[in-house]
């Protein structure tokens, strides 16, 4: 009898344990588990980085792309551009991987040469290569054990590269051409999109060029980059929302399409980050950010049909036309940037007590929380627990008419059965490229709100990457072709932003909050780290046309 009772007791206990472990998966909301060992989890992220880096080093050292299944590399130019090595330098520093860093530094010093007859994308080369070198230069003087203060290897490569990139800005309007030849320094219009440059690409070069101007006291980098902001703003677009293509000769937009995903995204990100980068000395960018954020809320944010999740829809034909219920994973940078803008990077509790806190900021924080949840749902809803490249949402017709921001919101009903119905993953959009945007926002939201839910969500995402993207032989990680098949088919590529961004943000999410505080640094769109500039060597060189301010 006693034995039976014991067996029954053990059974009940085991069932309870299984249910308790399942609990986090049954809701989009709260976790109730015991405190986690974040140091241990951070170590796990570091091990994942080491595994990916070591596989790259073993099979593709010095090459721009790594194909982890076929175990080989490929180049984007005859001699290579340092695409993976340069993009990873600051993560190596942050994780204190000193031996690997020293090998990488030697490669940069001895083998990296940008004097090549090669067309490169102006934006990608700026955010990854110039940004990577500048961040390495900054951190080398900041982090113990990394390097010496007098190490100019990274900065001298950055100057050489930036001088080559300057040619891209030599269009009639000052809007940079999509590409640049590194040797001839001649700008090249896009081979697609009717020769237009993309808006995000033209307006996501400013932080890199301005930090370089500040370091070298060479004003040209500053002026070329900020001119772009004026030309774009002079178009006077309603609600601060810009179409995604712009002609480099005329400086005028060539489409009506507006979105916060590809080709639109980091224009908005760099508005608030430029303001923070110069420690509030350029209020023009705060004004533009606030105008754009109001426009996003008025024209793009709407809610799902079943569980009232907020998402950022698209306007394929511009303001005044119906919304398309599609959201790229790329948009998931937005909640982190909103929280950063509302608080300036301070913990929310402190920001709320600072002068200038108001109902609008309160509402922005609420929006940041809701959008972060929607991005987390993009992971939670798939079989692998990894987000698709693009999610579609169920929203009723009323919600998709123009100016949805004016509609009253239905009450939240947040049970799993309902919220799952709101996400649609189409087969063509079901790949996962190891992208960082959601973990980037989780990192910002954790630092700002101090709500542990964001760390827990980040841990769930990391575990899914570990479960499904590690190669069978354990050598590195790959992208996925399909997030809803188990096992998911791997794609023979490892993106450089896996090392530069995704693993860096996860590592920082699990690190102590005083490591690289958000009030001291600002992350470029590739997660490269620049200091907040406190001196004012250069001032803003332009003003908005007054009528553009509404
Ligand atoms: C990165 O190169 C940058 O984060 C960019 O802003 C968007 N695309 C990738 C990551 O998804």
Tab-separated table of N, CA and C in Angstrom, residues 211-328:
chain	number	residue	atom	x	y	z
A	211	UNK	N	31.465	59.737	-36.385
A	211	UNK	CA	32.454	59.311	-35.376
A	211	UNK	C	33.872	59.440	-35.952
A	212	UNK	N	34.018	59.075	-37.219
A	212	UNK	CA	35.335	59.202	-37.847
A	212	UNK	C	35.760	60.675	-37.925
A	213	UNK	N	34.833	61.538	-38.271
A	213	UNK	CA	35.139	62.978	-38.309
A	213	UNK	C	35.606	63.437	-36.934
A	214	UNK	N	34.930	62.957	-35.924
A	214	UNK	CA	35.272	63.358	-34.568
A	214	UNK	C	36.664	62.855	-34.168
A	215	UNK	N	36.984	61.633	-34.589
A	215	UNK	CA	38.295	61.067	-34.234
A	215	UNK	C	39.432	61.761	-34.965
A	216	UNK	N	39.200	62.080	-36.257
A	216	UNK	CA	40.293	62.583	-37.091
A	216	UNK	C	40.290	64.108	-37.196
A	217	UNK	N	39.223	64.744	-36.737
A	217	UNK	CA	38.989	66.186	-36.912
A	217	UNK	C	38.863	66.561	-38.383
A	218	UNK	N	38.591	65.593	-39.213
A	218	UNK	CA	38.407	65.864	-40.641
A	218	UNK	C	36.912	66.034	-40.926
A	219	UNK	N	36.523	67.269	-41.170
A	219	UNK	CA	35.119	67.626	-41.254
A	219	UNK	C	34.401	67.006	-42.452
A	220	UNK	N	35.152	66.632	-43.473
A	220	UNK	CA	34.484	66.203	-44.709
A	220	UNK	C	33.545	65.003	-44.471
A	221	UNK	N	33.974	64.084	-43.603
A	221	UNK	CA	33.126	62.899	-43.352
A	221	UNK	C	31.774	63.329	-42.763
A	222	UNK	N	31.853	64.264	-41.844
A	222	UNK	CA	30.636	64.772	-41.181
A	222	UNK	C	29.699	65.408	-42.207
A	223	UNK	N	30.254	66.327	-42.997
A	223	UNK	CA	29.397	67.111	-43.893
A	223	UNK	C	28.769	66.259	-44.992
A	224	UNK	N	29.542	65.330	-45.556
A	224	UNK	CA	28.986	64.495	-46.638
A	224	UNK	C	27.809	63.687	-46.109
A	225	UNK	N	27.963	63.150	-44.904
A	225	UNK	CA	26.919	62.265	-44.371
A	225	UNK	C	25.688	63.066	-43.948
A	226	UNK	N	25.879	64.219	-43.327
A	226	UNK	CA	24.694	64.943	-42.847
A	226	UNK	C	23.910	65.605	-43.984
A	227	UNK	N	24.600	65.893	-45.096
A	227	UNK	CA	23.897	66.471	-46.255
A	227	UNK	C	22.746	65.559	-46.697
A	228	UNK	N	22.974	64.253	-46.595
A	228	UNK	CA	21.948	63.279	-46.999
A	228	UNK	C	20.660	63.528	-46.221
A	229	UNK	N	20.797	63.830	-44.932
A	229	UNK	CA	19.623	64.033	-44.085
A	229	UNK	C	18.810	65.241	-44.568
A	230	UNK	N	19.522	66.271	-44.961
A	230	UNK	CA	18.825	67.475	-45.443
A	230	UNK	C	18.076	67.180	-46.743
A	231	UNK	N	18.781	66.526	-47.665
A	231	UNK	CA	18.155	66.259	-48.974
A	231	UNK	C	16.889	65.410	-48.789
A	232	UNK	N	16.967	64.408	-47.941
A	232	UNK	CA	15.787	63.556	-47.714
A	232	UNK	C	14.672	64.363	-47.062
A	233	UNK	N	15.031	65.161	-46.066
A	233	UNK	CA	14.017	65.902	-45.307
A	233	UNK	C	13.350	66.982	-46.162
A	234	UNK	N	14.117	67.548	-47.076
A	234	UNK	CA	13.571	68.608	-47.934
A	234	UNK	C	12.401	68.111	-48.790
A	235	UNK	N	12.274	66.796	-48.955
A	235	UNK	CA	11.131	66.262	-49.696
A	235	UNK	C	9.814	66.507	-48.964
A	236	UNK	N	9.912	66.762	-47.649
A	236	UNK	CA	8.718	67.118	-46.878
A	236	UNK	C	7.643	66.060	-46.854
A	237	UNK	N	8.008	64.830	-46.561
A	237	UNK	CA	7.020	63.756	-46.606
A	237	UNK	C	6.110	63.777	-45.380
A	238	UNK	N	4.849	63.481	-45.623
A	238	UNK	CA	3.836	63.527	-44.556
A	238	UNK	C	4.182	62.563	-43.422
A	239	UNK	N	4.021	63.035	-42.218
A	239	UNK	CA	4.201	62.172	-41.049
A	239	UNK	C	5.629	61.719	-40.836
A	240	UNK	N	6.586	62.329	-41.554
A	240	UNK	CA	7.983	61.917	-41.389
A	240	UNK	C	8.242	60.503	-41.899
A	241	UNK	N	7.337	59.980	-42.719
A	241	UNK	CA	7.495	58.621	-43.254
A	241	UNK	C	8.013	58.702	-44.692
A	242	UNK	N	9.161	58.091	-44.947
A	242	UNK	CA	9.788	58.252	-46.263
A	242	UNK	C	9.592	57.016	-47.133
A	243	UNK	N	9.292	57.212	-48.411
A	243	UNK	CA	9.281	56.094	-49.353
A	243	UNK	C	10.665	55.429	-49.431
A	244	UNK	N	10.707	54.192	-49.912
A	244	UNK	CA	11.932	53.400	-49.740
A	244	UNK	C	12.971	53.554	-50.858
A	245	UNK	N	12.651	54.312	-51.913
A	245	UNK	CA	13.664	54.522	-52.958
A	245	UNK	C	13.842	56.001	-53.269
A	246	UNK	N	15.089	56.400	-53.492
A	246	UNK	CA	15.373	57.803	-53.759
A	246	UNK	C	16.383	57.893	-54.915
A	247	UNK	N	16.184	58.866	-55.773
A	247	UNK	CA	17.085	59.046	-56.909
A	247	UNK	C	18.307	59.862	-56.467
A	248	UNK	N	19.487	59.334	-56.716
A	248	UNK	CA	20.703	59.999	-56.217
A	248	UNK	C	20.973	61.313	-56.952
A	249	UNK	N	20.529	61.439	-58.189
A	249	UNK	CA	20.775	62.686	-58.924
A	249	UNK	C	19.848	63.803	-58.472
A	250	UNK	N	18.547	63.458	-58.340
A	250	UNK	CA	17.573	64.518	-58.033
A	250	UNK	C	17.325	64.668	-56.536
A	251	UNK	N	17.595	63.611	-55.784
A	251	UNK	CA	17.271	63.645	-54.350
A	251	UNK	C	15.786	63.469	-54.088
A	252	UNK	N	15.020	63.107	-55.108
A	252	UNK	CA	13.566	62.923	-54.949
A	252	UNK	C	13.234	61.438	-54.837
A	253	UNK	N	12.137	61.156	-54.150
A	253	UNK	CA	11.736	59.751	-54.006
A	253	UNK	C	11.178	59.224	-55.319
A	254	UNK	N	11.435	57.957	-55.576
A	254	UNK	CA	11.009	57.380	-56.852
A	254	UNK	C	9.912	56.329	-56.669
A	255	UNK	N	9.426	56.161	-55.454
A	255	UNK	CA	8.311	55.230	-55.250
A	255	UNK	C	7.401	55.834	-54.192
A	256	UNK	N	6.257	55.186	-53.955
A	256	UNK	CA	5.366	55.651	-52.877
A	256	UNK	C	5.441	54.711	-51.674
A	257	UNK	N	6.051	53.569	-51.902
A	257	UNK	CA	6.021	52.497	-50.897
A	257	UNK	C	6.735	52.897	-49.594
A	258	UNK	N	6.049	52.666	-48.492
A	258	UNK	CA	6.610	53.003	-47.172
A	258	UNK	C	6.606	51.748	-46.315
A	259	UNK	N	7.746	51.445	-45.709
A	259	UNK	CA	7.774	50.333	-44.751
A	259	UNK	C	8.939	50.507	-43.784
A	260	UNK	N	8.813	49.837	-42.661
A	260	UNK	CA	9.873	49.862	-41.654
A	260	UNK	C	10.783	48.650	-41.796
A	261	UNK	N	10.492	47.794	-42.800
A	261	UNK	CA	11.325	46.619	-43.053
A	261	UNK	C	12.438	46.966	-44.020
A	262	UNK	N	12.761	46.020	-44.910
A	262	UNK	CA	13.920	46.205	-45.775
A	262	UNK	C	13.801	47.518	-46.554
A	263	UNK	N	14.899	48.203	-46.659
A	263	UNK	CA	15.087	49.458	-47.402
A	263	UNK	C	14.483	50.690	-46.721
A	264	UNK	N	13.776	50.455	-45.608
A	264	UNK	CA	13.253	51.605	-44.860
A	264	UNK	C	13.827	51.658	-43.451
A	265	UNK	N	14.029	50.493	-42.865
A	265	UNK	CA	14.296	50.311	-41.427
A	265	UNK	C	15.266	51.299	-40.769
A	266	UNK	N	16.519	51.246	-41.151
A	266	UNK	CA	17.513	51.948	-40.326
A	266	UNK	C	17.548	53.466	-40.573
A	267	UNK	N	16.775	53.968	-41.558
A	267	UNK	CA	16.602	55.431	-41.622
A	267	UNK	C	16.058	55.905	-40.277
A	268	UNK	N	15.035	55.220	-39.775
A	268	UNK	CA	14.382	55.619	-38.522
A	268	UNK	C	15.321	55.362	-37.329
A	269	UNK	N	16.005	54.228	-37.374
A	269	UNK	CA	16.933	53.880	-36.285
A	269	UNK	C	18.009	54.964	-36.117
A	270	UNK	N	18.536	55.462	-37.244
A	270	UNK	CA	19.636	56.430	-37.157
A	270	UNK	C	19.159	57.842	-36.808
A	271	UNK	N	17.857	58.099	-36.907
A	271	UNK	CA	17.380	59.415	-36.440
A	271	UNK	C	17.627	59.527	-34.943
A	272	UNK	N	17.112	58.559	-34.187
A	272	UNK	CA	17.249	58.668	-32.733
A	272	UNK	C	18.705	58.411	-32.308
A	273	UNK	N	19.379	57.533	-33.022
A	273	UNK	CA	20.758	57.223	-32.605
A	273	UNK	C	21.726	58.369	-32.913
A	274	UNK	N	21.472	59.110	-33.981
A	274	UNK	CA	22.330	60.285	-34.225
A	274	UNK	C	22.166	61.296	-33.107
A	275	UNK	N	20.930	61.439	-32.654
A	275	UNK	CA	20.673	62.385	-31.556
A	275	UNK	C	21.424	61.929	-30.293
A	276	UNK	N	21.366	60.650	-30.015
A	276	UNK	CA	22.039	60.144	-28.807
A	276	UNK	C	23.557	60.153	-28.973
A	277	UNK	N	24.013	59.875	-30.181
A	277	UNK	CA	25.471	59.799	-30.413
A	277	UNK	C	26.159	61.105	-30.034
A	278	UNK	N	25.520	62.230	-30.345
A	278	UNK	CA	26.156	63.512	-30.035
A	278	UNK	C	25.576	64.090	-28.742
A	279	UNK	N	25.147	63.202	-27.868
A	279	UNK	CA	24.730	63.564	-26.503
A	279	UNK	C	23.719	64.713	-26.483
A	280	UNK	N	22.772	64.649	-27.379
A	280	UNK	CA	21.692	65.636	-27.364
A	280	UNK	C	22.066	66.978	-27.976
A	281	UNK	N	23.246	67.056	-28.600
A	281	UNK	CA	23.641	68.365	-29.154
A	281	UNK	C	23.010	68.661	-30.512
A	282	UNK	N	22.315	67.679	-31.057
A	282	UNK	CA	21.679	67.898	-32.366
A	282	UNK	C	20.173	67.617	-32.271
A	283	UNK	N	19.429	68.551	-31.681
A	283	UNK	CA	17.993	68.313	-31.461
A	283	UNK	C	17.195	68.098	-32.741
A	284	UNK	N	17.776	68.463	-33.859
A	284	UNK	CA	17.078	68.296	-35.139
A	284	UNK	C	16.689	66.819	-35.365
A	285	UNK	N	17.578	65.922	-34.934
A	285	UNK	CA	17.305	64.496	-35.177
A	285	UNK	C	16.269	63.952	-34.198
A	286	UNK	N	16.199	64.533	-33.006
A	286	UNK	CA	15.136	64.144	-32.067
A	286	UNK	C	13.783	64.584	-32.621
A	287	UNK	N	13.768	65.787	-33.149
A	287	UNK	CA	12.512	66.294	-33.722
A	287	UNK	C	12.052	65.388	-34.870
A	288	UNK	N	13.009	65.003	-35.729
A	288	UNK	CA	12.649	64.140	-36.867
A	288	UNK	C	12.183	62.765	-36.388
A	289	UNK	N	12.862	62.259	-35.357
A	289	UNK	CA	12.489	60.948	-34.809
A	289	UNK	C	11.083	61.007	-34.225
A	290	UNK	N	10.813	62.052	-33.465
A	290	UNK	CA	9.493	62.133	-32.819
A	290	UNK	C	8.382	62.292	-33.851
A	291	UNK	N	8.697	63.041	-34.886
A	291	UNK	CA	7.706	63.196	-35.955
A	291	UNK	C	7.463	61.851	-36.653
A	292	UNK	N	8.558	61.152	-36.930
A	292	UNK	CA	8.421	59.857	-37.619
A	292	UNK	C	7.696	58.848	-36.728
A	293	UNK	N	8.016	58.845	-35.442
A	293	UNK	CA	7.371	57.883	-34.543
A	293	UNK	C	5.871	58.152	-34.463
A	294	UNK	N	5.513	59.430	-34.431
A	294	UNK	CA	4.077	59.760	-34.442
A	294	UNK	C	3.446	59.277	-35.752
A	295	UNK	N	4.183	59.447	-36.855
A	295	UNK	CA	3.681	58.990	-38.157
A	295	UNK	C	3.529	57.470	-38.198
A	296	UNK	N	4.491	56.771	-37.618
A	296	UNK	CA	4.426	55.297	-37.575
A	296	UNK	C	3.169	54.872	-36.812
A	297	UNK	N	2.936	55.546	-35.684
A	297	UNK	CA	1.785	55.163	-34.863
A	297	UNK	C	0.473	55.485	-35.564
A	298	UNK	N	0.475	56.592	-36.260
A	298	UNK	CA	-0.774	57.006	-36.907
A	298	UNK	C	-1.080	56.170	-38.157
A	299	UNK	N	-0.023	55.873	-38.931
A	299	UNK	CA	-0.280	55.300	-40.255
A	299	UNK	C	0.090	53.823	-40.409
A	300	UNK	N	0.941	53.294	-39.558
A	300	UNK	CA	1.449	51.939	-39.816
A	300	UNK	C	1.108	50.912	-38.748
A	301	UNK	N	0.900	51.362	-37.525
A	301	UNK	CA	0.677	50.367	-36.465
A	301	UNK	C	-0.787	49.990	-36.421
A	302	UNK	N	-1.024	48.701	-36.424
A	302	UNK	CA	-2.395	48.229	-36.322
A	302	UNK	C	-2.414	46.970	-35.453
A	303	UNK	N	-3.567	46.339	-35.335
A	303	UNK	CA	-3.675	45.215	-34.391
A	303	UNK	C	-4.193	43.970	-35.095
A	304	UNK	N	-3.874	42.833	-34.490
A	304	UNK	CA	-4.312	41.571	-35.079
A	304	UNK	C	-5.767	41.287	-34.685
A	305	UNK	N	-6.343	40.372	-35.442
A	305	UNK	CA	-7.776	40.119	-35.324
A	305	UNK	C	-8.152	39.398	-34.032
A	306	UNK	N	-7.360	38.369	-33.675
A	306	UNK	CA	-7.801	37.511	-32.575
A	306	UNK	C	-7.312	37.947	-31.212
A	307	UNK	N	-6.059	38.396	-31.142
A	307	UNK	CA	-5.522	38.656	-29.799
A	307	UNK	C	-4.991	40.070	-29.646
A	308	UNK	N	-5.340	40.909	-30.590
A	308	UNK	CA	-5.046	42.327	-30.412
A	308	UNK	C	-3.554	42.626	-30.247
A	309	UNK	N	-2.725	41.826	-30.924
A	309	UNK	CA	-1.285	42.127	-30.897
A	309	UNK	C	-1.023	43.311	-31.812
A	310	UNK	N	-0.155	44.197	-31.371
A	310	UNK	CA	0.186	45.324	-32.244
A	310	UNK	C	1.287	44.911	-33.215
A	311	UNK	N	1.195	45.342	-34.446
A	311	UNK	CA	2.291	45.110	-35.386
A	311	UNK	C	2.435	46.294	-36.323
A	312	UNK	N	3.579	46.329	-37.018
A	312	UNK	CA	3.862	47.438	-37.923
A	312	UNK	C	3.602	46.955	-39.346
A	313	UNK	N	2.520	47.427	-39.932
A	313	UNK	CA	2.155	47.000	-41.290
A	313	UNK	C	2.901	47.855	-42.323
A	314	UNK	N	2.639	47.583	-43.601
A	314	UNK	CA	3.318	48.330	-44.674
A	314	UNK	C	2.296	49.100	-45.506
A	315	UNK	N	2.780	50.144	-46.159
A	315	UNK	CA	1.930	50.923	-47.067
A	315	UNK	C	2.508	50.813	-48.483
A	316	UNK	N	2.128	49.764	-49.223
A	316	UNK	CA	2.736	49.570	-50.553
A	316	UNK	C	2.485	50.741	-51.491
A	317	UNK	N	1.383	51.469	-51.280
A	317	UNK	CA	1.098	52.601	-52.166
A	317	UNK	C	1.070	53.935	-51.433
A	318	UNK	N	1.699	53.995	-50.300
A	318	UNK	CA	1.822	55.264	-49.596
A	318	UNK	C	0.649	55.589	-48.676
A	319	UNK	N	0.778	56.714	-47.991
A	319	UNK	CA	-0.243	57.138	-47.027
A	319	UNK	C	-1.558	57.400	-47.758
A	320	UNK	N	-2.638	56.910	-47.133
A	320	UNK	CA	-3.951	57.115	-47.745
A	320	UNK	C	-4.450	55.879	-48.458
A	321	UNK	N	-3.562	54.917	-48.682
A	321	UNK	CA	-3.975	53.664	-49.336
A	321	UNK	C	-3.986	52.553	-48.277
A	322	UNK	N	-4.576	51.391	-48.590
A	322	UNK	CA	-4.686	50.346	-47.571
A	322	UNK	C	-3.334	49.800	-47.121
A	323	UNK	N	-3.327	49.280	-45.904
A	323	UNK	CA	-2.124	48.648	-45.350
A	323	UNK	C	-2.003	47.213	-45.826
A	324	UNK	N	-0.776	46.751	-45.899
A	324	UNK	CA	-0.533	45.328	-46.139
A	324	UNK	C	-0.085	44.722	-44.806
A	325	UNK	N	-0.725	43.615	-44.357
A	325	UNK	CA	-0.441	43.086	-43.012
A	325	UNK	C	0.826	42.243	-42.965
A	326	UNK	N	1.919	42.802	-43.383
A	326	UNK	CA	3.179	42.076	-43.503
A	326	UNK	C	4.219	42.786	-42.661
A	327	UNK	N	5.026	42.016	-41.953
A	327	UNK	CA	6.087	42.642	-41.143
A	327	UNK	C	7.362	41.816	-41.285
A	328	UNK	N	8.401	42.437	-41.816
A	328	UNK	CA	9.702	41.760	-41.905
A	328	UNK	C	10.273	41.585	-40.502
